[in-house]
């Protein structure tokens, strides 16, 4: 006997947890304040959101949308990346990240990947590729699964 998925209002099948959190990361990205790339991140443990983050300037500092991007080596350095903002939210409020999953609009850069390894993240789900070969190598050596979302 095949188990049917529960139905939502309107008769549509319920979305999977992966699709739910992946879509949530896209919504979080709408808060981004850098016009070059809007990135959203959602940290999840036991099917519960423990933190979210988007790329933007540090609290109280001017945003790219207001004063323009601060470009160094073709990257905006005014912003804190979404993944790091989610980790910093956990640090600020004393939330453990060991064994959590990250759902992100983009594959993390090598700097964020290093922080995610240190934070004990076990899986990273992402929608868009980001040119960061070191992220793949680091994730493999740390035992972090990198899972592309459709």
PDB file of C-alpha atoms in Angstrom:
ATOM      1  CA  UNK A   1       0.000   0.000   0.000  1.00  0.00           C
ATOM      2  CA  UNK A   2       1.438   3.366  -1.047  1.00  0.00           C
ATOM      3  CA  UNK A   3       1.193   6.134   1.527  1.00  0.00           C
ATOM      4  CA  UNK A   4      -0.429   9.299   0.202  1.00  0.00           C
ATOM      5  CA  UNK A   5       0.894  12.716   1.088  1.00  0.00           C
ATOM      6  CA  UNK A   6      -1.505  14.913   3.071  1.00  0.00           C
ATOM      7  CA  UNK A   7      -3.333  17.489   0.964  1.00  0.00           C
ATOM      8  CA  UNK A   8      -3.331  21.243   1.429  1.00  0.00           C
ATOM      9  CA  UNK A   9      -6.229  23.555   0.857  1.00  0.00           C
ATOM     10  CA  UNK A  10      -7.097  23.468  -2.833  1.00  0.00           C
ATOM     11  CA  UNK A  11      -6.160  19.792  -3.170  1.00  0.00           C
ATOM     12  CA  UNK A  12      -2.444  20.291  -3.878  1.00  0.00           C
ATOM     13  CA  UNK A  13       0.122  17.930  -2.409  1.00  0.00           C
ATOM     14  CA  UNK A  14       2.034  19.202   0.565  1.00  0.00           C
ATOM     15  CA  UNK A  15       5.573  20.403  -0.263  1.00  0.00           C
ATOM     16  CA  UNK A  16       8.564  18.481   1.067  1.00  0.00           C
ATOM     17  CA  UNK A  17      10.695  19.845   3.899  1.00  0.00           C
ATOM     18  CA  UNK A  18      13.511  20.402   1.400  1.00  0.00           C
ATOM     19  CA  UNK A  19      11.319  22.475  -0.901  1.00  0.00           C
ATOM     20  CA  UNK A  20       9.808  24.337   2.059  1.00  0.00           C
ATOM     21  CA  UNK A  21      13.169  25.435   3.504  1.00  0.00           C
ATOM     22  CA  UNK A  22      14.671  26.036   0.045  1.00  0.00           C
ATOM     23  CA  UNK A  23      11.785  28.341  -0.830  1.00  0.00           C
ATOM     24  CA  UNK A  24      12.071  30.022   2.562  1.00  0.00           C
ATOM     25  CA  UNK A  25      15.717  30.867   1.782  1.00  0.00           C
ATOM     26  CA  UNK A  26      14.545  32.639  -1.377  1.00  0.00           C
ATOM     27  CA  UNK A  27      12.048  34.673   0.645  1.00  0.00           C
ATOM     28  CA  UNK A  28      14.729  35.588   3.213  1.00  0.00           C
ATOM     29  CA  UNK A  29      16.881  36.842   0.310  1.00  0.00           C
ATOM     30  CA  UNK A  30      14.257  39.523  -0.402  1.00  0.00           C
ATOM     31  CA  UNK A  31      15.617  41.366   2.675  1.00  0.00           C
ATOM     32  CA  UNK A  32      19.081  41.648   1.077  1.00  0.00           C
ATOM     33  CA  UNK A  33      20.462  45.168   0.838  1.00  0.00           C
ATOM     34  CA  UNK A  34      23.143  44.533  -1.798  1.00  0.00           C
ATOM     35  CA  UNK A  35      21.937  44.970  -5.410  1.00  0.00           C
ATOM     36  CA  UNK A  36      24.757  42.800  -6.816  1.00  0.00           C
ATOM     37  CA  UNK A  37      23.415  39.517  -5.422  1.00  0.00           C
ATOM     38  CA  UNK A  38      20.499  38.816  -3.093  1.00  0.00           C
ATOM     39  CA  UNK A  39      21.297  35.786  -0.937  1.00  0.00           C
ATOM     40  CA  UNK A  40      19.180  34.168   1.770  1.00  0.00           C
ATOM     41  CA  UNK A  41      20.143  31.482   4.282  1.00  0.00           C
ATOM     42  CA  UNK A  42      18.086  29.368   6.666  1.00  0.00           C
ATOM     43  CA  UNK A  43      19.628  27.222   9.403  1.00  0.00           C
ATOM     44  CA  UNK A  44      17.465  24.237  10.314  1.00  0.00           C
ATOM     45  CA  UNK A  45      17.660  21.555  12.968  1.00  0.00           C
ATOM     46  CA  UNK A  46      15.040  18.819  13.438  1.00  0.00           C
ATOM     47  CA  UNK A  47      12.760  20.449  10.818  1.00  0.00           C
ATOM     48  CA  UNK A  48      12.756  23.710  12.793  1.00  0.00           C
ATOM     49  CA  UNK A  49      14.234  27.037  11.710  1.00  0.00           C
ATOM     50  CA  UNK A  50      16.885  28.103  14.217  1.00  0.00           C
ATOM     51  CA  UNK A  51      18.102  31.213  12.349  1.00  0.00           C
ATOM     52  CA  UNK A  52      17.913  33.115   9.089  1.00  0.00           C
ATOM     53  CA  UNK A  53      20.304  35.499   7.409  1.00  0.00           C
ATOM     54  CA  UNK A  54      20.620  37.642   4.314  1.00  0.00           C
ATOM     55  CA  UNK A  55      23.506  39.616   2.894  1.00  0.00           C
ATOM     56  CA  UNK A  56      23.621  43.155   4.199  1.00  0.00           C
ATOM     57  CA  UNK A  57      25.700  45.702   6.057  1.00  0.00           C
ATOM     58  CA  UNK A  58      26.380  45.308   9.785  1.00  0.00           C
ATOM     59  CA  UNK A  59      23.653  46.680  12.058  1.00  0.00           C
ATOM     60  CA  UNK A  60      23.655  50.465  12.116  1.00  0.00           C
ATOM     61  CA  UNK A  61      25.949  50.792   9.103  1.00  0.00           C
ATOM     62  CA  UNK A  62      24.873  52.191   5.717  1.00  0.00           C
ATOM     63  CA  UNK A  63      23.531  49.697   3.195  1.00  0.00           C
ATOM     64  CA  UNK A  64      24.627  49.254  -0.413  1.00  0.00           C
ATOM     65  CA  UNK A  65      21.129  50.266  -1.522  1.00  0.00           C
ATOM     66  CA  UNK A  66      21.641  53.621   0.218  1.00  0.00           C
ATOM     67  CA  UNK A  67      25.307  54.476  -0.435  1.00  0.00           C
ATOM     68  CA  UNK A  68      26.436  52.016  -3.093  1.00  0.00           C
ATOM     69  CA  UNK A  69      28.563  48.907  -2.986  1.00  0.00           C
ATOM     70  CA  UNK A  70      32.115  48.937  -1.641  1.00  0.00           C
ATOM     71  CA  UNK A  71      34.000  46.921  -4.252  1.00  0.00           C
ATOM     72  CA  UNK A  72      37.359  45.226  -3.735  1.00  0.00           C
ATOM     73  CA  UNK A  73      38.634  42.605  -6.199  1.00  0.00           C
ATOM     74  CA  UNK A  74      35.235  42.588  -7.908  1.00  0.00           C
ATOM     75  CA  UNK A  75      33.408  41.710  -4.654  1.00  0.00           C
ATOM     76  CA  UNK A  76      31.255  43.885  -2.433  1.00  0.00           C
ATOM     77  CA  UNK A  77      32.882  44.054   1.004  1.00  0.00           C
ATOM     78  CA  UNK A  78      30.259  46.279   2.624  1.00  0.00           C
ATOM     79  CA  UNK A  79      28.017  43.305   3.353  1.00  0.00           C
ATOM     80  CA  UNK A  80      28.126  40.358   5.700  1.00  0.00           C
ATOM     81  CA  UNK A  81      27.183  37.200   3.788  1.00  0.00           C
ATOM     82  CA  UNK A  82      23.825  35.559   4.460  1.00  0.00           C
ATOM     83  CA  UNK A  83      25.328  32.325   5.805  1.00  0.00           C
ATOM     84  CA  UNK A  84      27.522  34.196   8.262  1.00  0.00           C
ATOM     85  CA  UNK A  85      24.621  36.401   9.359  1.00  0.00           C
ATOM     86  CA  UNK A  86      22.613  33.258  10.198  1.00  0.00           C
ATOM     87  CA  UNK A  87      25.539  31.833  12.196  1.00  0.00           C
ATOM     88  CA  UNK A  88      26.040  35.150  13.989  1.00  0.00           C
ATOM     89  CA  UNK A  89      22.351  35.238  14.922  1.00  0.00           C
ATOM     90  CA  UNK A  90      22.819  31.836  16.581  1.00  0.00           C
ATOM     91  CA  UNK A  91      25.925  33.086  18.401  1.00  0.00           C
ATOM     92  CA  UNK A  92      24.123  36.198  19.621  1.00  0.00           C
ATOM     93  CA  UNK A  93      21.186  34.248  21.054  1.00  0.00           C
ATOM     94  CA  UNK A  94      23.060  31.161  22.264  1.00  0.00           C
ATOM     95  CA  UNK A  95      21.648  28.678  19.746  1.00  0.00           C
ATOM     96  CA  UNK A  96      23.745  25.586  19.018  1.00  0.00           C
ATOM     97  CA  UNK A  97      24.433  24.878  15.345  1.00  0.00           C
ATOM     98  CA  UNK A  98      26.062  21.446  15.667  1.00  0.00           C
ATOM     99  CA  UNK A  99      24.310  19.024  13.301  1.00  0.00           C
ATOM    100  CA  UNK A 100      22.150  21.687  11.652  1.00  0.00           C
ATOM    101  CA  UNK A 101      21.440  21.959   7.926  1.00  0.00           C
ATOM    102  CA  UNK A 102      21.832  25.113   5.857  1.00  0.00           C
ATOM    103  CA  UNK A 103      19.402  25.988   3.075  1.00  0.00           C
ATOM    104  CA  UNK A 104      20.819  28.759   0.936  1.00  0.00           C
ATOM    105  CA  UNK A 105      19.980  30.439  -2.326  1.00  0.00           C
ATOM    106  CA  UNK A 106      23.630  30.108  -3.403  1.00  0.00           C
ATOM    107  CA  UNK A 107      26.525  27.739  -2.807  1.00  0.00           C
ATOM    108  CA  UNK A 108      28.541  29.384  -0.011  1.00  0.00           C
ATOM    109  CA  UNK A 109      31.860  31.050  -0.773  1.00  0.00           C
ATOM    110  CA  UNK A 110      35.044  29.581   0.655  1.00  0.00           C
ATOM    111  CA  UNK A 111      35.064  31.971   3.624  1.00  0.00           C
ATOM    112  CA  UNK A 112      31.513  31.092   4.625  1.00  0.00           C
ATOM    113  CA  UNK A 113      32.223  27.406   4.014  1.00  0.00           C
ATOM    114  CA  UNK A 114      35.053  27.578   6.552  1.00  0.00           C
ATOM    115  CA  UNK A 115      32.712  29.105   9.130  1.00  0.00           C
ATOM    116  CA  UNK A 116      30.049  26.488   8.408  1.00  0.00           C
ATOM    117  CA  UNK A 117      32.583  23.700   8.997  1.00  0.00           C
ATOM    118  CA  UNK A 118      33.547  25.250  12.338  1.00  0.00           C
ATOM    119  CA  UNK A 119      29.871  25.601  13.303  1.00  0.00           C
ATOM    120  CA  UNK A 120      29.232  21.873  12.776  1.00  0.00           C
ATOM    121  CA  UNK A 121      26.839  22.171   9.831  1.00  0.00           C
ATOM    122  CA  UNK A 122      26.169  18.709   8.361  1.00  0.00           C
ATOM    123  CA  UNK A 123      24.448  19.455   5.038  1.00  0.00           C
ATOM    124  CA  UNK A 124      24.224  22.455   2.722  1.00  0.00           C
ATOM    125  CA  UNK A 125      21.323  22.715   0.276  1.00  0.00           C
ATOM    126  CA  UNK A 126      21.648  25.399  -2.413  1.00  0.00           C
ATOM    127  CA  UNK A 127      19.859  26.570  -5.571  1.00  0.00           C
ATOM    128  CA  UNK A 128      22.501  28.506  -7.522  1.00  0.00           C
ATOM    129  CA  UNK A 129      26.136  27.657  -8.105  1.00  0.00           C
ATOM    130  CA  UNK A 130      28.815  30.064  -6.973  1.00  0.00           C
ATOM    131  CA  UNK A 131      32.297  29.716  -8.426  1.00  0.00           C
ATOM    132  CA  UNK A 132      34.102  28.397  -5.364  1.00  0.00           C
ATOM    133  CA  UNK A 133      36.067  25.176  -5.954  1.00  0.00           C
ATOM    134  CA  UNK A 134      37.490  25.427  -2.430  1.00  0.00           C
ATOM    135  CA  UNK A 135      33.969  25.078  -1.003  1.00  0.00           C
ATOM    136  CA  UNK A 136      33.584  21.667  -2.664  1.00  0.00           C
ATOM    137  CA  UNK A 137      36.993  20.485  -1.452  1.00  0.00           C
ATOM    138  CA  UNK A 138      36.473  21.763   2.081  1.00  0.00           C
ATOM    139  CA  UNK A 139      32.981  20.284   2.361  1.00  0.00           C
ATOM    140  CA  UNK A 140      34.221  16.891   1.175  1.00  0.00           C
ATOM    141  CA  UNK A 141      37.110  16.797   3.639  1.00  0.00           C
ATOM    142  CA  UNK A 142      34.821  17.935   6.501  1.00  0.00           C
ATOM    143  CA  UNK A 143      32.100  15.401   5.639  1.00  0.00           C
ATOM    144  CA  UNK A 144      29.500  18.052   4.761  1.00  0.00           C
ATOM    145  CA  UNK A 145      27.049  17.053   2.047  1.00  0.00           C
ATOM    146  CA  UNK A 146      26.493  19.659  -0.676  1.00  0.00           C
ATOM    147  CA  UNK A 147      23.044  19.137  -2.145  1.00  0.00           C
ATOM    148  CA  UNK A 148      21.851  21.123  -5.186  1.00  0.00           C
ATOM    149  CA  UNK A 149      18.143  21.988  -5.160  1.00  0.00           C
ATOM    150  CA  UNK A 150      16.176  21.803  -8.404  1.00  0.00           C
TER     151      UNK A 150
END
